[in-house]
């Protein structure tokens, strides 16, 4: 503590004064930590400027912090400041929505009702260190990428300290799985720590730490994340951003010295008797811990709104809907304020936008061969971005129903089943919106009710219309055609499904095959995309038809190839690539492969010939069917 206060008795001064100002002032100081127990958080309090003048905070070098059992631990005083973040920070969710009231033990698992979030601070981690940071994501926040190598950056984004004026919070939400309600969930190991406002563009991005400790929604789990899963999500987030697929982004992944126990699979160099047979993890492993910082304009999920519908809480439902509109679709708010549309129509517009956003997102997943794995409504963002990279995968050998998620044996969330799964989420979401809006028009007569029914149905139907338009455009571009040919596309997928062919390599090579002189030459160009030699006769028939359409359209070859290469990536994050990267990080603390893949995947459509042999290739033998690579929980 600053001079003059360090010796104050904790029972008479430190705790009462610091904690009594916790909700009023904007300067943060660590106040207590118990030695040797990483589960006990720093007690942080906002302290009045009058008690802690700026010069004292600058001059302070450290102080005595009292633990709950009288032990002490030296910690630094004051909160870190990071260049670019000094003035451009906000907490709009905390300011606009309802906070849970005071509780004795904020981390105790419980039902949380009548509010949108719980104020909770990250639990500190020992000796945080940088594994990787994304320069492009840093720039998105208005942060100089050089800042990611500073001690202050490590302190903030490990969750050990918060930036001045900010607080941590976790939101409460529910979950629909395939249309079935599963009750309350919530941010069980993620806490948001504020919004960065870009100093030039004014764009806002909420910063969320994943793996930074327990919340009321952790149930009986530890609230932590491991290096393995954090590296996977970090690389996937940034890869999807570079592919042009709507996604949350990842600023950094930090490791620390706390060890975490998780159920997982044998390492890549170990053989498994269950290879090729999808199953849940069969062994407990002790893994290094990590904290991931992911960012997005908002993290508002379908399941947040659905929770208040299911709890029959219209007040908090509409508060959250208003907040979602303000952050994701501000033009709707403007139209309501100008009385161009009614309040009810504004909420219907929100539903329409979320439905269209899901349609575009799924069409983009299919374009790049991505499978989310878990498509419950708690993994579905109102803003239409990919969220929660858990049991995901980029499809390698084409299989129309492929999914790596072992908890989905029926493949309800498989590759070509994803549009249907997303539509189920939209339908359920629309049911909740209709139920809540019916309250607002209860006294307006039958005509108003009929109009609401029709508007809600239009919003749901809009998903199919938008998906068809986006998907068919993507299919056309992947083939380099001027006009989409549904039967040609359908025949191709049937042929691919009957062949052992790599999805990404096939479409990338097809650009060059499209300029071949005849089907035989074209198939030679495609040869490296097949795991096994295909049925030449059937492929020649399809290729002859395709090349005939290309010739008939008469499109400039360079223009066609350029368009095809702009939508068919050469490099994706194959699961075996991520495995090699995280195993090197776990076993050797070698993060060079993470950096190499981050650079590679930042330019997924470029040829990058030096990387071709290593990364643009068929699945290696060791990874085919290997647990934790070909499938996972």
Coordinates of C-alpha atoms in Angstrom, one line a residue:
X1 CA 0.0 0.0 0.0
X2 CA 1.1 3.6 -0.4
X3 CA 3.3 5.1 2.4
X4 CA 1.4 5.8 5.6
X5 CA -1.3 3.2 5.0
X6 CA 0.7 0.0 4.8
X7 CA 0.8 -0.4 8.6
X8 CA -2.9 0.2 9.1
X9 CA -4.6 -2.7 10.8
X10 CA -6.6 -4.7 8.2
X11 CA -9.6 -5.3 10.4
X12 CA -10.0 -1.6 11.3
X13 CA -9.0 0.1 8.1
X14 CA -7.9 -1.8 5.0
X15 CA -10.9 -4.0 4.4
X16 CA -13.7 -1.6 5.5
X17 CA -12.4 1.4 3.6
X18 CA -11.2 -0.3 0.5
X19 CA -14.3 -2.5 0.1
X20 CA -16.7 0.3 1.0
X21 CA -15.4 2.3 -2.0
X22 CA -15.5 -0.7 -4.3
X23 CA -18.5 0.5 -6.3
X24 CA -17.7 4.2 -6.3
X25 CA -14.1 4.9 -7.4
X26 CA -12.0 4.2 -10.5
X27 CA -8.5 3.3 -9.2
X28 CA -7.7 -0.3 -8.4
X29 CA -5.3 -1.6 -5.9
X30 CA -4.7 -5.3 -4.9
X31 CA -5.7 -5.7 -1.3
X32 CA -5.3 -9.3 -0.3
X33 CA -4.0 -12.7 -1.4
X34 CA -3.4 -15.8 0.6
X35 CA 0.1 -17.3 0.0
X36 CA 0.3 -20.7 -1.6
X37 CA -3.4 -20.8 -2.6
X38 CA -4.0 -19.8 -6.2
X39 CA -7.8 -20.3 -5.7
X40 CA -8.0 -17.3 -3.4
X41 CA -8.4 -14.2 -5.6
X42 CA -6.9 -10.8 -5.2
X43 CA -9.5 -8.7 -3.4
X44 CA -9.6 -5.6 -5.5
X45 CA -11.2 -2.3 -4.6
X46 CA -11.6 1.0 -6.2
X47 CA -9.9 3.5 -4.0
X48 CA -10.8 7.3 -3.7
X49 CA -8.3 9.7 -5.4
X50 CA -8.3 11.6 -2.1
X51 CA -7.0 8.5 -0.2
X52 CA -4.4 7.6 -2.9
X53 CA -3.1 10.6 -4.8
X54 CA -1.5 10.0 -8.2
X55 CA 2.0 10.7 -7.0
X56 CA 1.8 8.2 -4.2
X57 CA 0.6 5.5 -6.6
X58 CA 3.5 6.3 -9.0
X59 CA 6.0 6.2 -6.2
X60 CA 4.7 3.1 -4.4
X61 CA 6.9 0.0 -4.9
X62 CA 4.9 -2.6 -3.1
X63 CA 3.0 -3.3 0.1
X64 CA 1.9 -5.7 2.7
X65 CA -1.4 -7.6 1.8
X66 CA -3.2 -9.4 4.5
X67 CA -4.6 -12.9 3.8
X68 CA -7.7 -14.3 5.4
X69 CA -5.6 -16.3 7.9
X70 CA -3.3 -13.5 8.8
X71 CA -0.5 -14.4 6.4
X72 CA 1.0 -11.8 4.1
X73 CA 2.2 -11.7 0.6
X74 CA 4.0 -8.9 -1.3
X75 CA 2.3 -7.8 -4.4
X76 CA 2.7 -4.8 -6.7
X77 CA 0.6 -1.7 -6.1
X78 CA -1.6 0.0 -8.6
X79 CA -3.1 -1.3 -11.8
X80 CA -1.1 -1.6 -15.0
X81 CA -1.8 0.8 -17.9
X82 CA -1.3 -0.3 -21.5
X83 CA -0.5 2.3 -24.2
X84 CA -3.5 2.8 -26.5
X85 CA -5.9 1.8 -23.7
X86 CA -5.5 4.7 -21.4
X87 CA -8.7 6.5 -22.4
X88 CA -10.5 4.2 -24.9
X89 CA -12.2 1.8 -22.5
X90 CA -15.8 1.2 -21.5
X91 CA -18.1 -1.2 -19.7
X92 CA -21.4 -0.7 -21.6
X93 CA -22.9 -4.0 -20.5
X94 CA -22.2 -3.3 -16.9
X95 CA -23.6 0.2 -17.3
X96 CA -26.8 -0.8 -19.2
X97 CA -27.8 -4.1 -17.7
X98 CA -28.8 -5.5 -14.3
X99 CA -26.1 -6.8 -11.9
X100 CA -26.7 -9.5 -9.4
X101 CA -26.9 -8.2 -5.9
X102 CA -24.3 -8.7 -3.2
X103 CA -23.6 -12.3 -2.1
X104 CA -21.2 -13.7 0.5
X105 CA -19.4 -16.0 -1.8
X106 CA -19.6 -14.7 -5.4
X107 CA -18.1 -17.9 -6.9
X108 CA -20.6 -20.3 -5.2
X109 CA -22.5 -22.3 -7.9
X110 CA -26.2 -21.3 -7.8
X111 CA -29.3 -20.3 -9.7
X112 CA -28.9 -16.6 -10.6
X113 CA -32.2 -14.8 -11.3
X114 CA -33.5 -11.3 -11.9
X115 CA -30.3 -10.0 -13.5
X116 CA -28.0 -10.3 -16.5
X117 CA -24.6 -10.7 -15.0
X118 CA -22.5 -11.2 -11.9
X119 CA -19.6 -9.0 -11.1
X120 CA -16.7 -11.3 -10.5
X121 CA -12.9 -10.9 -10.7
X122 CA -10.4 -13.3 -12.3
X123 CA -8.5 -15.6 -10.0
X124 CA -4.8 -14.9 -10.3
X125 CA -2.4 -17.3 -11.9
X126 CA 1.2 -18.0 -11.1
X127 CA 4.0 -16.7 -13.4
X128 CA 2.1 -15.9 -16.6
X129 CA 4.1 -15.9 -19.8
X130 CA 3.3 -15.2 -23.5
X131 CA 2.7 -18.1 -25.8
X132 CA 1.4 -16.0 -28.8
X133 CA -0.3 -12.8 -29.6
X134 CA -2.1 -11.6 -32.8
X135 CA -0.8 -8.3 -34.2
X136 CA -3.9 -7.9 -36.4
X137 CA -6.2 -8.4 -33.5
X138 CA -4.2 -5.9 -31.4
X139 CA -4.6 -3.4 -34.1
X140 CA -8.3 -4.1 -34.3
X141 CA -8.4 -2.9 -30.6
X142 CA -6.3 0.1 -31.3
X143 CA -3.4 -1.5 -29.3
X144 CA 0.2 -1.3 -30.5
X145 CA 1.3 -4.9 -31.1
X146 CA 4.6 -4.1 -29.4
X147 CA 2.6 -3.8 -26.1
X148 CA 1.9 -7.5 -26.1
X149 CA 5.5 -8.2 -25.0
X150 CA 5.3 -6.0 -21.9
X151 CA 4.9 -7.1 -18.3
X152 CA 1.8 -4.9 -18.0
X153 CA 0.2 -6.8 -20.9
X154 CA 0.9 -10.2 -19.2
X155 CA -0.5 -8.9 -15.9
X156 CA -3.8 -7.7 -17.4
X157 CA -4.5 -10.5 -19.9
X158 CA -3.6 -13.3 -17.5
X159 CA -6.3 -11.8 -15.2
X160 CA -3.9 -10.9 -12.4
X161 CA -4.8 -7.3 -12.6
X162 CA -7.5 -5.2 -14.2
X163 CA -7.1 -2.0 -16.2
X164 CA -8.0 1.2 -14.4
X165 CA -11.8 1.8 -14.3
X166 CA -12.7 -1.7 -15.4
X167 CA -14.3 -4.6 -13.7
X168 CA -14.8 -8.3 -14.4
X169 CA -18.2 -9.9 -15.1
X170 CA -19.8 -13.2 -16.1
X171 CA -23.1 -13.4 -17.8
X172 CA -25.9 -15.8 -17.1
X173 CA -27.6 -17.7 -19.9
X174 CA -29.4 -21.0 -20.7
X175 CA -29.2 -23.6 -23.4
X176 CA -31.3 -25.2 -26.1
X177 CA -29.9 -28.3 -27.6
X178 CA -31.7 -29.4 -30.7
X179 CA -34.7 -27.4 -29.5
X180 CA -34.7 -29.0 -26.0
X181 CA -34.3 -26.7 -23.0
X182 CA -31.5 -27.5 -20.6
X183 CA -31.9 -24.7 -18.0
X184 CA -29.3 -22.2 -16.7
X185 CA -25.7 -22.3 -17.8
X186 CA -23.6 -19.2 -18.0
X187 CA -20.0 -18.0 -18.4
X188 CA -18.4 -20.9 -16.4
X189 CA -14.7 -20.1 -17.2
X190 CA -14.9 -16.8 -19.1
X191 CA -15.0 -13.3 -17.7
X192 CA -15.3 -10.1 -19.7
X193 CA -13.0 -7.3 -18.5
X194 CA -14.2 -4.3 -20.6
X195 CA -14.6 -2.9 -24.1
X196 CA -11.8 -1.4 -26.1
X197 CA -12.8 1.5 -28.3
X198 CA -10.6 2.1 -31.3
X199 CA -9.3 5.7 -31.1
X200 CA -9.7 6.3 -34.8
X201 CA -12.7 4.2 -35.9
X202 CA -14.6 4.2 -32.7
X203 CA -15.4 0.5 -33.1
X204 CA -15.9 -1.3 -29.9
X205 CA -14.7 -4.8 -29.0
X206 CA -15.4 -6.6 -25.7
X207 CA -12.4 -8.4 -24.2
X208 CA -13.1 -11.7 -22.6
X209 CA -10.6 -13.9 -20.7
X210 CA -11.2 -17.6 -21.0
X211 CA -9.7 -19.8 -18.3
X212 CA -9.3 -17.1 -15.7
X213 CA -11.1 -18.8 -12.9
X214 CA -14.4 -19.7 -11.3
X215 CA -17.8 -17.9 -11.6
X216 CA -21.2 -18.7 -10.2
X217 CA -21.8 -20.6 -13.5
X218 CA -18.8 -22.9 -13.2
X219 CA -20.9 -25.6 -11.5
X220 CA -18.4 -27.9 -9.9
X221 CA -15.5 -27.2 -12.4
X222 CA -12.4 -25.2 -11.9
X223 CA -12.9 -22.4 -14.4
X224 CA -9.5 -23.0 -16.0
X225 CA -8.3 -23.7 -19.5
X226 CA -5.3 -25.6 -20.7
X227 CA -2.6 -24.8 -23.3
X228 CA -3.9 -27.4 -25.7
X229 CA -7.5 -26.0 -26.0
X230 CA -6.3 -22.4 -25.8
X231 CA -3.9 -22.7 -28.7
X232 CA -6.5 -24.5 -30.8
X233 CA -9.0 -21.7 -30.2
X234 CA -6.4 -18.9 -30.7
X235 CA -5.3 -20.3 -34.1
X236 CA -8.8 -21.1 -35.2
X237 CA -10.1 -17.7 -34.3
X238 CA -7.4 -15.9 -36.3
X239 CA -7.6 -18.4 -39.2
X240 CA -11.3 -17.9 -39.6
X241 CA -10.9 -14.1 -39.5
X242 CA -8.3 -14.3 -42.3
X243 CA -10.6 -16.6 -44.3
X244 CA -13.3 -14.0 -44.1
X245 CA -15.7 -16.1 -42.0
X246 CA -17.5 -14.1 -39.3
X247 CA -15.8 -15.0 -36.0
X248 CA -14.8 -13.9 -32.5
X249 CA -11.1 -13.0 -32.6
X250 CA -8.2 -13.9 -30.3
X251 CA -5.8 -11.3 -29.0
X252 CA -3.4 -13.7 -27.2
X253 CA -2.9 -16.9 -25.3
X254 CA -0.9 -16.8 -22.1
X255 CA 0.5 -19.8 -20.3
X256 CA 1.1 -20.1 -16.5
X257 CA 2.5 -22.5 -14.0
X258 CA -0.7 -23.9 -12.5
X259 CA -1.3 -27.5 -13.6
X260 CA -4.8 -28.5 -14.6
X261 CA -6.2 -32.0 -14.8
X262 CA -8.3 -32.9 -17.8
X263 CA -9.6 -36.0 -19.5
X264 CA -8.0 -36.3 -23.0
X265 CA -6.4 -38.7 -25.4
X266 CA -3.0 -40.2 -26.0
X267 CA -0.4 -37.9 -27.6
X268 CA 0.2 -38.0 -31.4
X269 CA 3.3 -40.2 -31.0
X270 CA 1.4 -42.8 -29.0
X271 CA -0.6 -45.5 -30.6
X272 CA -4.2 -46.1 -29.5
X273 CA -6.2 -49.3 -29.6
X274 CA -9.3 -47.2 -30.2
X275 CA -7.9 -45.3 -33.3
X276 CA -10.6 -44.8 -35.9
X277 CA -13.4 -45.5 -33.4
X278 CA -14.8 -42.2 -32.0
X279 CA -15.1 -42.3 -28.3
X280 CA -14.8 -39.8 -25.3
X281 CA -11.4 -39.3 -23.6
X282 CA -10.3 -42.4 -21.7
X283 CA -7.4 -41.0 -19.6
X284 CA -6.8 -38.2 -17.1
X285 CA -3.8 -35.9 -17.9
X286 CA -2.2 -33.1 -16.0
X287 CA -1.7 -30.3 -18.4
X288 CA -0.2 -26.7 -18.3
X289 CA -2.8 -24.0 -17.7
X290 CA -3.5 -21.1 -20.0
X291 CA -5.7 -18.0 -20.4
X292 CA -7.0 -16.9 -23.8
X293 CA -8.2 -13.4 -24.5
X294 CA -10.9 -13.4 -27.2
X295 CA -12.7 -10.3 -28.5
X296 CA -15.9 -9.5 -30.3
X297 CA -18.3 -6.5 -30.7
X298 CA -20.4 -8.4 -28.2
X299 CA -20.7 -11.9 -26.8
X300 CA -24.5 -11.8 -26.5
X301 CA -25.9 -15.3 -27.2
X302 CA -29.3 -16.6 -28.3
X303 CA -29.4 -18.5 -25.0
X304 CA -29.2 -15.2 -23.0
X305 CA -32.4 -14.0 -24.3
X306 CA -34.0 -17.4 -24.2
X307 CA -33.2 -17.7 -20.5
X308 CA -35.5 -14.7 -19.7
X309 CA -38.2 -16.1 -22.0
X310 CA -38.1 -19.4 -20.2
X311 CA -38.2 -17.6 -16.8
X312 CA -41.1 -15.4 -17.9
X313 CA -39.1 -12.3 -17.2
X314 CA -40.1 -9.8 -19.9
X315 CA -38.4 -6.8 -18.2
X316 CA -34.9 -8.3 -18.4
X317 CA -35.6 -9.9 -21.8
X318 CA -36.3 -6.5 -23.3
X319 CA -33.5 -4.8 -21.5
X320 CA -31.1 -7.3 -23.0
X321 CA -32.7 -7.1 -26.4
X322 CA -32.3 -3.3 -26.4
X323 CA -28.7 -3.7 -25.4
X324 CA -28.1 -6.2 -28.2
X325 CA -29.7 -3.9 -30.7
X326 CA -27.5 -1.0 -29.5
X327 CA -24.3 -3.0 -29.9
X328 CA -24.9 -5.1 -32.9
X329 CA -27.6 -3.4 -35.0
X330 CA -27.7 0.3 -34.0
X331 CA -29.6 1.3 -37.1
X332 CA -32.6 -0.4 -35.7
X333 CA -32.4 1.7 -32.5
X334 CA -32.2 4.8 -34.7
X335 CA -35.3 3.9 -36.7
X336 CA -37.3 3.3 -33.5
X337 CA -36.1 6.6 -32.0
X338 CA -37.1 8.4 -35.1
X339 CA -40.5 6.6 -35.0
X340 CA -39.9 5.2 -38.5
X341 CA -40.8 1.8 -37.0
X342 CA -42.6 0.8 -33.8
X343 CA -40.8 -0.7 -30.8
X344 CA -42.3 -4.1 -31.6
X345 CA -41.2 -3.8 -35.2
X346 CA -37.7 -3.0 -33.9
X347 CA -37.5 -6.3 -32.1
X348 CA -38.8 -8.1 -35.1
X349 CA -36.0 -6.5 -37.1
X350 CA -33.6 -7.8 -34.5
X351 CA -34.9 -11.3 -35.1
X352 CA -34.6 -10.9 -38.9
X353 CA -31.0 -9.7 -38.6
X354 CA -30.0 -12.6 -36.3
X355 CA -31.6 -15.1 -38.7
X356 CA -29.9 -13.7 -41.7
X357 CA -26.6 -13.5 -39.8
X358 CA -26.9 -17.2 -39.0
X359 CA -27.6 -18.0 -42.6
X360 CA -24.6 -16.1 -43.9
X361 CA -22.4 -17.7 -41.2
X362 CA -23.4 -21.3 -42.0
X363 CA -22.9 -20.7 -45.7
X364 CA -19.4 -19.5 -45.0
X365 CA -18.7 -22.5 -42.8
X366 CA -19.7 -24.8 -45.7
X367 CA -17.5 -22.8 -48.1
X368 CA -14.3 -23.5 -46.2
X369 CA -15.2 -27.0 -44.9
X370 CA -15.6 -26.0 -41.3
X371 CA -17.6 -28.0 -38.7
X372 CA -18.5 -26.3 -35.4
X373 CA -19.1 -29.6 -33.6
X374 CA -21.4 -28.2 -30.9
X375 CA -24.3 -26.0 -32.2
X376 CA -26.4 -25.4 -29.1
X377 CA -28.0 -22.1 -28.7
X378 CA -25.5 -21.1 -26.0
X379 CA -22.8 -21.3 -28.8
X380 CA -24.8 -19.0 -31.1
X381 CA -24.2 -15.3 -31.1
X382 CA -26.8 -12.7 -31.9
X383 CA -24.2 -10.9 -33.9
X384 CA -23.7 -13.9 -36.2
X385 CA -20.1 -14.9 -35.5
X386 CA -18.4 -18.2 -34.8
X387 CA -18.0 -18.7 -31.0
X388 CA -16.5 -21.3 -28.7
X389 CA -14.0 -23.3 -30.7
X390 CA -14.3 -26.6 -28.8
X391 CA -14.8 -29.9 -30.7
X392 CA -14.4 -28.1 -34.1
X393 CA -12.6 -29.2 -37.1
X394 CA -11.9 -28.3 -40.7
X395 CA -13.0 -31.2 -42.8
X396 CA -10.1 -33.0 -44.6
X397 CA -11.4 -36.1 -46.4
X398 CA -14.8 -35.2 -47.7
X399 CA -17.7 -36.7 -45.8
X400 CA -21.1 -34.9 -46.0
X401 CA -22.0 -35.9 -42.4
X402 CA -18.5 -35.5 -40.9
X403 CA -18.2 -34.1 -37.4
X404 CA -15.3 -34.6 -34.9
X405 CA -17.6 -34.3 -31.9
X406 CA -18.0 -37.6 -30.0
X407 CA -21.1 -36.4 -28.1
X408 CA -23.0 -36.2 -31.4
X409 CA -22.9 -39.8 -32.7
X410 CA -26.0 -39.1 -34.8
X411 CA -24.1 -36.3 -36.6
X412 CA -26.9 -33.8 -36.1
X413 CA -24.3 -31.2 -36.3
X414 CA -22.4 -32.8 -39.1
X415 CA -21.0 -30.9 -42.1
X416 CA -24.1 -30.7 -44.4
X417 CA -26.5 -30.9 -41.4
X418 CA -25.3 -27.6 -40.0
X419 CA -27.9 -25.5 -41.9
X420 CA -30.7 -27.5 -40.4
X421 CA -29.2 -27.3 -36.9
X422 CA -28.9 -23.5 -37.3
X423 CA -32.5 -23.3 -38.5
X424 CA -33.7 -25.1 -35.4
X425 CA -31.9 -22.5 -33.2
X426 CA -33.5 -19.7 -35.2
X427 CA -37.0 -21.3 -34.9
X428 CA -36.6 -21.7 -31.1
X429 CA -35.3 -18.2 -30.8
X430 CA -38.2 -16.9 -32.8
X431 CA -40.6 -18.7 -30.5
X432 CA -39.2 -16.9 -27.5
X433 CA -39.3 -13.5 -29.3
X434 CA -42.9 -14.1 -30.3
X435 CA -43.9 -15.1 -26.7
X436 CA -42.3 -11.9 -25.3
X437 CA -43.6 -9.6 -28.0
X438 CA -47.2 -10.9 -27.5
X439 CA -47.1 -9.3 -24.1
X440 CA -46.5 -5.9 -25.7
X441 CA -49.5 -6.1 -28.0
X442 CA -51.8 -7.9 -25.6
X443 CA -54.3 -5.0 -25.7
X444 CA -54.1 -4.2 -29.4
X445 CA -56.6 -6.6 -31.0
X446 CA -56.5 -9.5 -33.4
X447 CA -55.0 -7.6 -36.3
X448 CA -51.9 -6.8 -34.3
X449 CA -51.5 -10.4 -33.3
X450 CA -51.9 -11.6 -36.9
X451 CA -49.3 -9.1 -38.0
X452 CA -46.9 -10.3 -35.4
X453 CA -47.4 -13.9 -36.4
X454 CA -46.7 -13.1 -40.0
X455 CA -43.7 -11.0 -39.2
X456 CA -42.2 -13.7 -37.0
X457 CA -42.7 -16.3 -39.8
X458 CA -41.1 -13.9 -42.3
X459 CA -38.1 -13.7 -40.1
X460 CA -37.8 -17.5 -39.8
X461 CA -38.3 -17.9 -43.6
X462 CA -35.6 -15.2 -44.1
X463 CA -33.1 -17.7 -42.9
X464 CA -33.7 -20.1 -45.7
X465 CA -33.8 -17.3 -48.3
X466 CA -30.6 -15.8 -47.1
X467 CA -28.8 -19.1 -46.8
X468 CA -29.8 -20.2 -50.3
X469 CA -28.6 -17.0 -51.8
X470 CA -25.2 -17.0 -49.9
X471 CA -24.6 -20.7 -50.4
X472 CA -25.4 -20.8 -54.1
X473 CA -23.1 -17.8 -54.7
X474 CA -20.3 -19.5 -52.8
X475 CA -20.9 -22.8 -54.8
X476 CA -20.8 -20.8 -58.1
X477 CA -17.6 -19.1 -57.1
X478 CA -15.9 -22.3 -55.9
X479 CA -16.5 -23.7 -59.5
X480 CA -15.6 -20.4 -61.2
X481 CA -18.9 -20.2 -63.0
X482 CA -21.0 -17.2 -63.9
X483 CA -24.2 -19.0 -63.0
X484 CA -24.9 -21.6 -60.3
X485 CA -25.8 -25.0 -61.7
X486 CA -27.6 -27.0 -58.9
X487 CA -27.4 -30.4 -60.6
X488 CA -23.7 -30.0 -61.5
X489 CA -23.0 -29.2 -57.8
X490 CA -25.1 -32.0 -56.5
X491 CA -23.4 -34.5 -58.8
X492 CA -20.0 -33.3 -57.7
X493 CA -20.8 -33.8 -54.0
X494 CA -22.1 -37.3 -54.6
X495 CA -19.0 -38.1 -56.5
X496 CA -16.7 -36.6 -53.8
X497 CA -18.7 -38.6 -51.2
X498 CA -18.0 -41.8 -53.0
X499 CA -14.3 -41.0 -53.3
X500 CA -11.4 -40.5 -50.8
X501 CA -10.8 -36.9 -51.7
X502 CA -9.6 -33.9 -49.6
X503 CA -12.2 -31.1 -49.6
X504 CA -9.8 -28.2 -49.5
X505 CA -7.1 -29.6 -51.9
X506 CA -9.7 -30.6 -54.4
X507 CA -11.3 -27.2 -54.8
X508 CA -7.9 -25.4 -54.7
X509 CA -6.6 -27.7 -57.5
X510 CA -9.8 -27.3 -59.5
X511 CA -8.8 -23.8 -60.5
X512 CA -5.9 -25.1 -62.5
X513 CA -7.8 -28.2 -63.7
X514 CA -10.4 -25.8 -65.1
X515 CA -7.9 -24.5 -67.7
X516 CA -6.8 -28.0 -68.8
X517 CA -7.3 -29.1 -72.4
X518 CA -9.3 -32.2 -71.7
X519 CA -10.8 -34.2 -68.8
X520 CA -7.8 -36.6 -68.7
X521 CA -5.4 -33.7 -68.2
X522 CA -7.7 -32.1 -65.6
X523 CA -7.8 -35.3 -63.5
X524 CA -4.0 -35.4 -63.5
X525 CA -4.0 -31.9 -62.0
X526 CA -6.4 -33.1 -59.3
X527 CA -4.5 -36.3 -58.5
X528 CA -2.8 -34.9 -55.4
X529 CA -6.2 -34.2 -53.8
X530 CA -7.1 -37.9 -53.6
X531 CA -6.2 -40.3 -50.7
X532 CA -7.0 -43.3 -53.0
X533 CA -7.2 -43.5 -56.8
X534 CA -10.8 -42.5 -57.7
X535 CA -13.1 -44.1 -60.3
X536 CA -11.6 -42.5 -63.4
X537 CA -14.6 -43.1 -65.7
X538 CA -17.1 -41.4 -63.3
X539 CA -14.8 -38.5 -62.7
X540 CA -14.2 -38.0 -66.4
X541 CA -17.9 -37.8 -67.1
X542 CA -18.4 -35.0 -64.5
X543 CA -15.2 -33.2 -65.6
X544 CA -16.3 -33.2 -69.2
X545 CA -19.6 -31.7 -68.3
X546 CA -18.0 -29.1 -66.1
X547 CA -15.4 -28.1 -68.7
X548 CA -18.2 -27.9 -71.3
X549 CA -20.0 -25.3 -69.1
X550 CA -16.8 -23.4 -68.6
X551 CA -16.2 -23.3 -72.3
X552 CA -19.8 -22.3 -73.0
X553 CA -19.6 -19.4 -70.6
X554 CA -16.5 -18.1 -72.3
X555 CA -15.2 -16.4 -69.2
X556 CA -11.6 -15.1 -69.2
X557 CA -9.5 -17.9 -67.7
X558 CA -7.4 -15.6 -65.5
X559 CA -10.5 -13.9 -64.1
X560 CA -12.1 -17.3 -63.4
X561 CA -9.0 -18.8 -61.7
X562 CA -8.6 -15.6 -59.6
X563 CA -12.2 -15.8 -58.3
X564 CA -11.8 -19.5 -57.5
X565 CA -8.6 -18.9 -55.6
X566 CA -10.3 -16.1 -53.6
X567 CA -12.9 -18.4 -52.1
X568 CA -11.0 -21.8 -52.1
X569 CA -8.3 -21.5 -49.5
X570 CA -5.0 -23.2 -49.9
X571 CA -4.3 -23.4 -46.2
X572 CA -6.7 -24.2 -43.4
X573 CA -6.1 -25.2 -39.7
X574 CA -6.1 -28.9 -40.0
X575 CA -6.5 -30.6 -36.6
X576 CA -3.2 -32.4 -36.9
X577 CA -1.5 -29.0 -37.5
X578 CA -2.9 -27.6 -34.3
X579 CA -1.9 -30.8 -32.5
X580 CA 1.7 -30.5 -33.5
X581 CA 1.7 -26.9 -32.4
X582 CA 0.2 -27.4 -28.9
X583 CA 2.3 -30.6 -28.2
X584 CA 5.5 -28.6 -28.9
X585 CA 4.2 -25.9 -26.6
X586 CA 3.2 -28.4 -23.8
X587 CA 6.3 -30.6 -23.9
X588 CA 9.1 -28.2 -24.8
X589 CA 7.7 -24.8 -24.3
X590 CA 8.5 -24.3 -27.9
X591 CA 6.0 -21.8 -29.4
X592 CA 7.7 -21.3 -32.8
X593 CA 5.1 -23.6 -34.5
X594 CA 2.2 -21.5 -33.1
X595 CA 3.9 -18.4 -34.5
X596 CA 4.5 -20.2 -37.8
X597 CA 0.9 -21.3 -38.2
X598 CA -0.4 -17.8 -37.2
X599 CA 1.7 -16.3 -40.0
X600 CA 0.7 -19.0 -42.5
X601 CA -3.0 -18.8 -41.8
X602 CA -3.1 -15.0 -42.0
X603 CA -2.8 -15.5 -45.8
X604 CA -4.8 -18.6 -46.5
X605 CA -5.5 -17.8 -50.1
X606 CA -1.9 -17.0 -51.1
X607 CA 0.3 -19.7 -52.6
X608 CA 3.2 -19.3 -50.1
X609 CA 5.3 -21.9 -52.0
X610 CA 7.8 -22.4 -49.2
X611 CA 5.0 -23.8 -47.0
X612 CA 3.2 -25.9 -49.5
X613 CA 4.9 -29.2 -49.0
X614 CA 4.7 -29.0 -45.2
X615 CA 1.2 -27.6 -44.7
X616 CA -0.9 -27.9 -48.0
X617 CA -1.1 -31.7 -48.0
X618 CA -3.2 -34.8 -47.3
X619 CA -3.7 -35.9 -43.7
X620 CA -0.5 -37.7 -42.6
X621 CA -0.9 -41.4 -41.8
X622 CA -0.4 -40.9 -38.0
X623 CA -3.3 -38.5 -37.8
X624 CA -5.9 -40.5 -39.7
X625 CA -8.3 -41.8 -37.1
X626 CA -6.1 -40.7 -34.2
X627 CA -8.0 -39.9 -31.0
X628 CA -7.9 -36.2 -30.2
X629 CA -7.2 -35.4 -33.8
X630 CA -9.8 -37.1 -36.0
X631 CA -12.3 -36.9 -33.2
X632 CA -12.6 -35.4 -29.7
X633 CA -14.9 -34.5 -26.9

